[in-house]
XYZ file of C-alpha atoms in Angstrom:
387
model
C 5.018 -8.564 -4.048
C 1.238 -7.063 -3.207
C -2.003 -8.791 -3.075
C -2.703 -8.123 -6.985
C 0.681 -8.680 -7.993
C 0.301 -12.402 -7.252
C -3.426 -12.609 -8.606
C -2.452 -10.304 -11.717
C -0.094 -13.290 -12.088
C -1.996 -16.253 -11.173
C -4.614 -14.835 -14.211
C -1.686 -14.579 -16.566
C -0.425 -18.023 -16.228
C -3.817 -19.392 -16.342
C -4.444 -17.618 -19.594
C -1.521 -19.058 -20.698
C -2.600 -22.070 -19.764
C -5.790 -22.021 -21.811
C -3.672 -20.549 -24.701
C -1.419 -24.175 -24.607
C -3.952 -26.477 -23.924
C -6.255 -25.263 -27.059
C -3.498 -24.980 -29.314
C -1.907 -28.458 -28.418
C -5.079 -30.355 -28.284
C -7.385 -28.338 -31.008
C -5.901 -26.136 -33.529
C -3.018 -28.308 -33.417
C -4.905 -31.499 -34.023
C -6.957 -29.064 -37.149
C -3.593 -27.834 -38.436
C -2.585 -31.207 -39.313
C -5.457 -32.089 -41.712
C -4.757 -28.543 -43.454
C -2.512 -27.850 -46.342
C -1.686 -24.203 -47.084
C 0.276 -25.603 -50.138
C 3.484 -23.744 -49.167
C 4.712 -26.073 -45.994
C 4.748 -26.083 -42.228
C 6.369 -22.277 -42.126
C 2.961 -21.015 -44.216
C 0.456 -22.539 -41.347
C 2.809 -21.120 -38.203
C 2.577 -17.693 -40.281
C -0.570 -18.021 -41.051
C -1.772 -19.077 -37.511
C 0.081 -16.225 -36.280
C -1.699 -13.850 -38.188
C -5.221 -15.691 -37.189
C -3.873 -14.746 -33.361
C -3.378 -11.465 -34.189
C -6.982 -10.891 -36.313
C -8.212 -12.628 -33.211
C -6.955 -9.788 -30.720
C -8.064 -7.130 -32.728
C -10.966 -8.597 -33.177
C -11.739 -9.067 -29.286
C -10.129 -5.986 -28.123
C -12.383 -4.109 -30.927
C -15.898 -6.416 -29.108
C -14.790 -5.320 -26.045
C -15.142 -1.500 -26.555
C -17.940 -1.517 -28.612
C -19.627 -3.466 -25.576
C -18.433 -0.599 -23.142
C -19.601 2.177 -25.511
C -23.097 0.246 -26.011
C -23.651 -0.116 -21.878
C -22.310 2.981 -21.552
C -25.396 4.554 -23.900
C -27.674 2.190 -21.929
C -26.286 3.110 -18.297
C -27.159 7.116 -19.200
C -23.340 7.806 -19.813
C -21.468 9.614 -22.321
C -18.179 8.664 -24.263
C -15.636 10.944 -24.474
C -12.658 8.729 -25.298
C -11.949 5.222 -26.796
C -8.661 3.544 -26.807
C -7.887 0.146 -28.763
C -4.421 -0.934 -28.399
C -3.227 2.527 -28.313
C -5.463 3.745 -31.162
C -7.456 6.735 -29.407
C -10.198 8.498 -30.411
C -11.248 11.017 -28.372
C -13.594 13.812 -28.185
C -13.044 17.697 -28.077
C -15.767 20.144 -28.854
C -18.311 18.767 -30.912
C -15.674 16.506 -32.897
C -14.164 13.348 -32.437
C -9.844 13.245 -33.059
C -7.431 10.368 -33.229
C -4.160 10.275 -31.233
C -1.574 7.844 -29.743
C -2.208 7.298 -25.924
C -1.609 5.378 -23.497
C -4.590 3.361 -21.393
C -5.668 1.580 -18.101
C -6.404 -1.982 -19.362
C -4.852 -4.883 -20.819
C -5.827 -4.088 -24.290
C -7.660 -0.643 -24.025
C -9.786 1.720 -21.796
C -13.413 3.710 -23.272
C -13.870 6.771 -20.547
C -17.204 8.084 -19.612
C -18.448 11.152 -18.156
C -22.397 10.520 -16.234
C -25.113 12.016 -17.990
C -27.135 12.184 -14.562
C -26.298 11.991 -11.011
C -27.628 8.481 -10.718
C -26.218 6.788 -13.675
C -25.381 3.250 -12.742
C -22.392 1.651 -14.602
C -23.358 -2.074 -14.462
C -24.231 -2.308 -18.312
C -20.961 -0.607 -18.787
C -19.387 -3.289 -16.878
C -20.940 -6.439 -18.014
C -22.376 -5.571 -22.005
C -18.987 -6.711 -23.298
C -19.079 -10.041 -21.281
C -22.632 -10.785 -22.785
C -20.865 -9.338 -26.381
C -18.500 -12.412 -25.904
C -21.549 -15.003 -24.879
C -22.947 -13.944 -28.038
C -19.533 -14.434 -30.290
C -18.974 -17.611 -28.208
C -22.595 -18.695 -29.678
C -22.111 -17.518 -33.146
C -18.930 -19.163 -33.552
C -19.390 -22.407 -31.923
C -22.553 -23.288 -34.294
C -20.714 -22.545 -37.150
C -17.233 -24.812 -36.254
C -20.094 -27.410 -35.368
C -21.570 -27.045 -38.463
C -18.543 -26.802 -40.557
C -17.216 -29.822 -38.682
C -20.224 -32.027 -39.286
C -20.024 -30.842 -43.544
C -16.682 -32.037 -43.232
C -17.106 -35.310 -41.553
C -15.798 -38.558 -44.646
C -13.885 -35.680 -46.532
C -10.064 -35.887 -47.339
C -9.344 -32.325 -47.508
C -7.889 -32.134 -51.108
C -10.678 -29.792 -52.550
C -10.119 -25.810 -52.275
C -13.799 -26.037 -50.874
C -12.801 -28.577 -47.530
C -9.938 -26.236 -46.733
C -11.590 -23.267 -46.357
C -13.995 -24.768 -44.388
C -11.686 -25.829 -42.310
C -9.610 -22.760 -42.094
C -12.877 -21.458 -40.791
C -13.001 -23.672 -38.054
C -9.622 -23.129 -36.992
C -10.524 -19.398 -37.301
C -13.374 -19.883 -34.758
C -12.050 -21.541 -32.447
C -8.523 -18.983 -32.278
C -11.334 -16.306 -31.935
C -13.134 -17.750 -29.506
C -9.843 -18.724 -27.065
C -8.109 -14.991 -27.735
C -11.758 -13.680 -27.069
C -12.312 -16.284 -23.643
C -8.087 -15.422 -22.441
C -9.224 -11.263 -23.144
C -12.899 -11.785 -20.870
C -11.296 -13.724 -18.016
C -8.603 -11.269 -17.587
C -11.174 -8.521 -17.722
C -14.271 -9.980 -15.896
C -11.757 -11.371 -13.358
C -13.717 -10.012 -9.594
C -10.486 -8.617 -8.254
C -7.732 -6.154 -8.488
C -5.263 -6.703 -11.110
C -2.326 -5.080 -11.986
C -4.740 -2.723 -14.617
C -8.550 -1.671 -13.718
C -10.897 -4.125 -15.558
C -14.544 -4.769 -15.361
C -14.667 -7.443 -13.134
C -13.096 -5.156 -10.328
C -14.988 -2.351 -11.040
C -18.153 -4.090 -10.677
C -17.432 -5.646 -6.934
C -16.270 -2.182 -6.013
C -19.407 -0.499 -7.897
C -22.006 -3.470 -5.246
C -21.647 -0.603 -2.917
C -23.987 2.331 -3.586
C -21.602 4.953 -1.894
C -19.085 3.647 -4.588
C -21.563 4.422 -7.456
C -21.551 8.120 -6.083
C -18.058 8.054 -6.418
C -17.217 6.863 -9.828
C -19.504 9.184 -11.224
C -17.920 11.911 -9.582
C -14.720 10.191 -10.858
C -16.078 10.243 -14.773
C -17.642 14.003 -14.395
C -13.996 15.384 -13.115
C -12.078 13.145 -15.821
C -14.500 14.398 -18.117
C -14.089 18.265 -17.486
C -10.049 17.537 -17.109
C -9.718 16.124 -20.908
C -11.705 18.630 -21.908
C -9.652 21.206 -20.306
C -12.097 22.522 -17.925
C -11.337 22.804 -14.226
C -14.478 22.399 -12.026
C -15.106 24.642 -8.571
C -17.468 21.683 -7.184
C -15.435 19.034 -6.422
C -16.240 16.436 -3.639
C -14.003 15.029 -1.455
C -14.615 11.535 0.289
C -13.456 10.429 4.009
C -13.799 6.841 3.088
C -10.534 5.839 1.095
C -10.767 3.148 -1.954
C -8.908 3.767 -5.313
C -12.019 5.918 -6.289
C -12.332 7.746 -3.556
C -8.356 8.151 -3.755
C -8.168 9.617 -7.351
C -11.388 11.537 -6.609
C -9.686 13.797 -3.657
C -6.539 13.790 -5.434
C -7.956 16.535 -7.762
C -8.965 18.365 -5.037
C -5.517 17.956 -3.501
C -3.818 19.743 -7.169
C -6.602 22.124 -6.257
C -5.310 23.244 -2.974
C -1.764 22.885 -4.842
C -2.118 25.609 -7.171
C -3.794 27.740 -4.613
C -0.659 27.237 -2.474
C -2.853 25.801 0.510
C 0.077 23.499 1.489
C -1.821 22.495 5.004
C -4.877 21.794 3.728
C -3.616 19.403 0.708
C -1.350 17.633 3.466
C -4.701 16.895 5.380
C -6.044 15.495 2.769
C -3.098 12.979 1.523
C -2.844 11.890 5.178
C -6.521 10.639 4.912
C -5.200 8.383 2.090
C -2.120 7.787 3.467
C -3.280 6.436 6.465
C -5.699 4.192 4.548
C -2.661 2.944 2.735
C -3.762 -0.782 2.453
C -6.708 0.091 0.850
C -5.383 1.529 -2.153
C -3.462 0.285 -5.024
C 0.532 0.803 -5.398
C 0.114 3.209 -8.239
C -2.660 5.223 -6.190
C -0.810 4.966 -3.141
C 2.662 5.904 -5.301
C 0.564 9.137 -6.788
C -0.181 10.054 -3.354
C 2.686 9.663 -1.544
C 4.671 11.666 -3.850
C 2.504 14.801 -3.744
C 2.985 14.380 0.355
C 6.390 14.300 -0.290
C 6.549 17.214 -2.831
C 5.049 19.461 0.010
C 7.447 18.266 2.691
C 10.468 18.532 0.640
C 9.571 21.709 -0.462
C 8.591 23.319 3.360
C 10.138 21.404 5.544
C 13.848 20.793 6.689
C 16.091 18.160 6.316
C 15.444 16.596 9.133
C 11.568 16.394 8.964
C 11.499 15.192 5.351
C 14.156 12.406 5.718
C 12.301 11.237 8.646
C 8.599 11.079 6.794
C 10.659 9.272 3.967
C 12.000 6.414 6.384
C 8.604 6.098 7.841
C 6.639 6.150 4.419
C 8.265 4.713 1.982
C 9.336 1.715 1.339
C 12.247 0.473 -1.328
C 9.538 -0.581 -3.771
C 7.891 2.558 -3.399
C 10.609 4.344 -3.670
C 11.801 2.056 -6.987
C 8.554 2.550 -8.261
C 8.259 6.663 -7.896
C 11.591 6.909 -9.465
C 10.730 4.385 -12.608
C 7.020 6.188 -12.898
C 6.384 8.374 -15.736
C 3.898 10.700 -14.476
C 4.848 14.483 -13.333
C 3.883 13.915 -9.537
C 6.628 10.873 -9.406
C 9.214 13.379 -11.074
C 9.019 16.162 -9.054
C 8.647 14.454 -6.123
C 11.739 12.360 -7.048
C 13.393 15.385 -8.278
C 13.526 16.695 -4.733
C 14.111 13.166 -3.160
C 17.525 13.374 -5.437
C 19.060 16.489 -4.661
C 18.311 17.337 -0.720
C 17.975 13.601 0.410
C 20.151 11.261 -1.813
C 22.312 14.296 -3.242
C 22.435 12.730 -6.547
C 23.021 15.396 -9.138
C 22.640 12.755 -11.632
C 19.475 11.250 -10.451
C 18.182 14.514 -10.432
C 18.907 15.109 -14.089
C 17.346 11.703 -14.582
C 14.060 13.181 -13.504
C 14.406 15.941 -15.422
C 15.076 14.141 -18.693
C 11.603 12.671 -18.167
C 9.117 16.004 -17.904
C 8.413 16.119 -21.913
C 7.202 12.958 -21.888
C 5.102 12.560 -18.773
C 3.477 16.089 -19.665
C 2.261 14.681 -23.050
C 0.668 12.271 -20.908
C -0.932 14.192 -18.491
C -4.314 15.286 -18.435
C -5.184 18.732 -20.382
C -7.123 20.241 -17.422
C -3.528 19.557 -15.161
C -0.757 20.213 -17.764
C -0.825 24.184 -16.600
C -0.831 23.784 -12.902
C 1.624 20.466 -13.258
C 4.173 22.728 -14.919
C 3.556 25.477 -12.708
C 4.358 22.355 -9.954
C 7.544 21.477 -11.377
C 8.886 25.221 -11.718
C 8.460 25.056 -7.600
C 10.607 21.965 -7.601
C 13.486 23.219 -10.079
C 13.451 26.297 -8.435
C 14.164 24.522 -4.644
C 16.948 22.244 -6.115
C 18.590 25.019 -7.677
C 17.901 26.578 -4.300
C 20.033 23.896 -2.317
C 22.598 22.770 -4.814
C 23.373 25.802 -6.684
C 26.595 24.232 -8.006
C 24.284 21.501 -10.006
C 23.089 24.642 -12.653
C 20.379 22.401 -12.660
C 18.304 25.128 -14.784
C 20.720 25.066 -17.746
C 21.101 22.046 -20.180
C 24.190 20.889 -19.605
C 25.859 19.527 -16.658
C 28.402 22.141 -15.489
């Protein structure tokens, strides 16, 4: 288990935490002066429902905060995602869709208006969004608490009020469990604020997120940029940067000079993330598998890949996992079925690949099917059905 598996974790439980020791010493404590009229099954649903208000709530706080410092930090927002609700922009006009995002509850992209646009307010305007909700819902439970001090409850007035309270403070816990996950100052198993603001002390890091949201930017938009930089020192930004470079050189067939390149982040392996690291090692072992002989790729796979690597590439839904375990399947394992497996999955991880690299990415995989039905022509791995 890696570094951020075990803090990833360690945050969980102590949300969790936080989660039991408010609802066992506060709401439960509030729940048992309140009568919903229709029994102990009415205040678990209804509580349940107060959770889930609370969430979208938060999760709805939290992007409006990002959208807000984004305006302030001289970005713009191409894309907000709340719980897998996306809006997005093409053209001129925003759309809705269904995507996936990098967060615990949802991701707002940004593209830099300017060269040096600084994402702090970005970062920290939906921490200062929860200070603020923390504030405004504190006085009133006070408040309401106080107006309810000598009362018995039985009036349709004293319950509300103190369904309010219990409101506040559910709102205030899902909101506090939400901000330490995403404020937390290290690297989780999703990118969150917290993280991106130690990485973003470092000026030469600024420089590179930028150039991060200007290429992610183009890419959703479906424009492919002839300027891209490419960094020698290796972080996750710096990583994903040069790895658009690297489908650069991949569509221009410059096998040598894309195998450079992933070597720079492969050597700098343990200062990258599993998923980044994942990403890169399977375009490095796309190009082998595809040039090389047996020999040469089976050795770079012992030496580069370990078995949660390799679990992981074969479990990941993204096209550079797929082909890469595509070719893993048939000339290393030789595992016809495996290889199907892989195939089975393309659909879906194109739908979830970025507009600017669906063309290229397919163009990618052709490469692959065509060296598998190269070296097991018995598979028919081209038709649809096994033969």
């Amino acid at each position: 288990m890696k570094k951020e598996d075990v803090i990833s974790l360690l945050v969980y439980v102590l949300m969790l935490v936080t989660a039991f020791m408010v609802g066992w010493f506060v709401i439960r404590d509030l729940f048992s002066n309140f009568d919903s009229g229709s029994g102990v099954g009415a205040n678990i649903g209804l509580a349940i429902l107060l959770v889930i208000g609370a969430i979208v709530f938060n999760v709805v706080i939290i992007e409006l905060g990002h959208i807000l410092g984004a305006k302030i930090s001289g970005y713009n927002v191409f894309s907000v995602n709340m719980l897998g609700f996306c809006f997005y922009k093409k053209g001129e006009k925003w759309k809705f869709k269904f995507a996936n995002f990098d967060g615990l509850t949802g991701e707002t992209k940004i593209t830099p208006k300017k060269e040096n646009a600084n994402p702090k307010a970005f970062s920290l305007i939906p921490l200062l969004f929860y200070v603020v909700e923390v504030i405004a819902l504190m006085v009133t439970f006070y408040v309401l608490r106080k107006l309810l001090e000598g009362t018995d409850y039985a009036s349709a007035a004293d319950r509300t009020k103190l369904l309010m309270c219990i409101l506040c403070i559910i709102f205030v816990t899902v909101g506090g469990m939400l901000t330490l996950y995403n404020i937390f100052p290290a690297k989780l198993d999703t990118t969150t604020d917290g993280y991106r603001l130690t990485l973003l002390s470092k000026k030469e890091n600024v420089a590179a997120f930028n150039e991060l949201m200007r290429i992610e930017g183009a890419y959703a938009e479906g424009r492919e940029l002839s300027d891209m930089k490419t960094f020698e020192e290796i972080n996750n930004f710096t990583c994903s940067i040069n790895l658009y470079t690297v489908y650069k050189y991949l569509k221009e067939k410059k096998y040598n000079e894309a195998s450079v390149l992933l070597d720079k982040m492969i050597a700098s392996k343990d200062k990258i993330d599993r998923p980044t690291y994942c990403d890169v090692v399977s375009q490095k072992m796309f190009i082998v598998l595809l040039n090389q002989d047996y020999e040469t790729a089976k050795k770079y796979y012992d030496e580069h890949i370990n078995q949660d690597e390799r679990r992981y590439i074969s479990n990941e839904l993204s096209m550079p996992s797929i082909r890469a375990y595509m070719l893993i399947s048939s000339i290393l394992d030789i595992s016809e079925h495996e290889a199907r497996y892989a195939k089975s999955r393309v659909n879906k991880a194109l739908k979830r690949t970025l507009a600017g690299r669906v063309e290229v990415e397919k163009e990618l995989y052709q490469l692959a099917l065509n060296k598998v039905d190269q070296v097991r022509p018995e598979w028919h791995i081209k038709e649809v059905e096994v033969k």
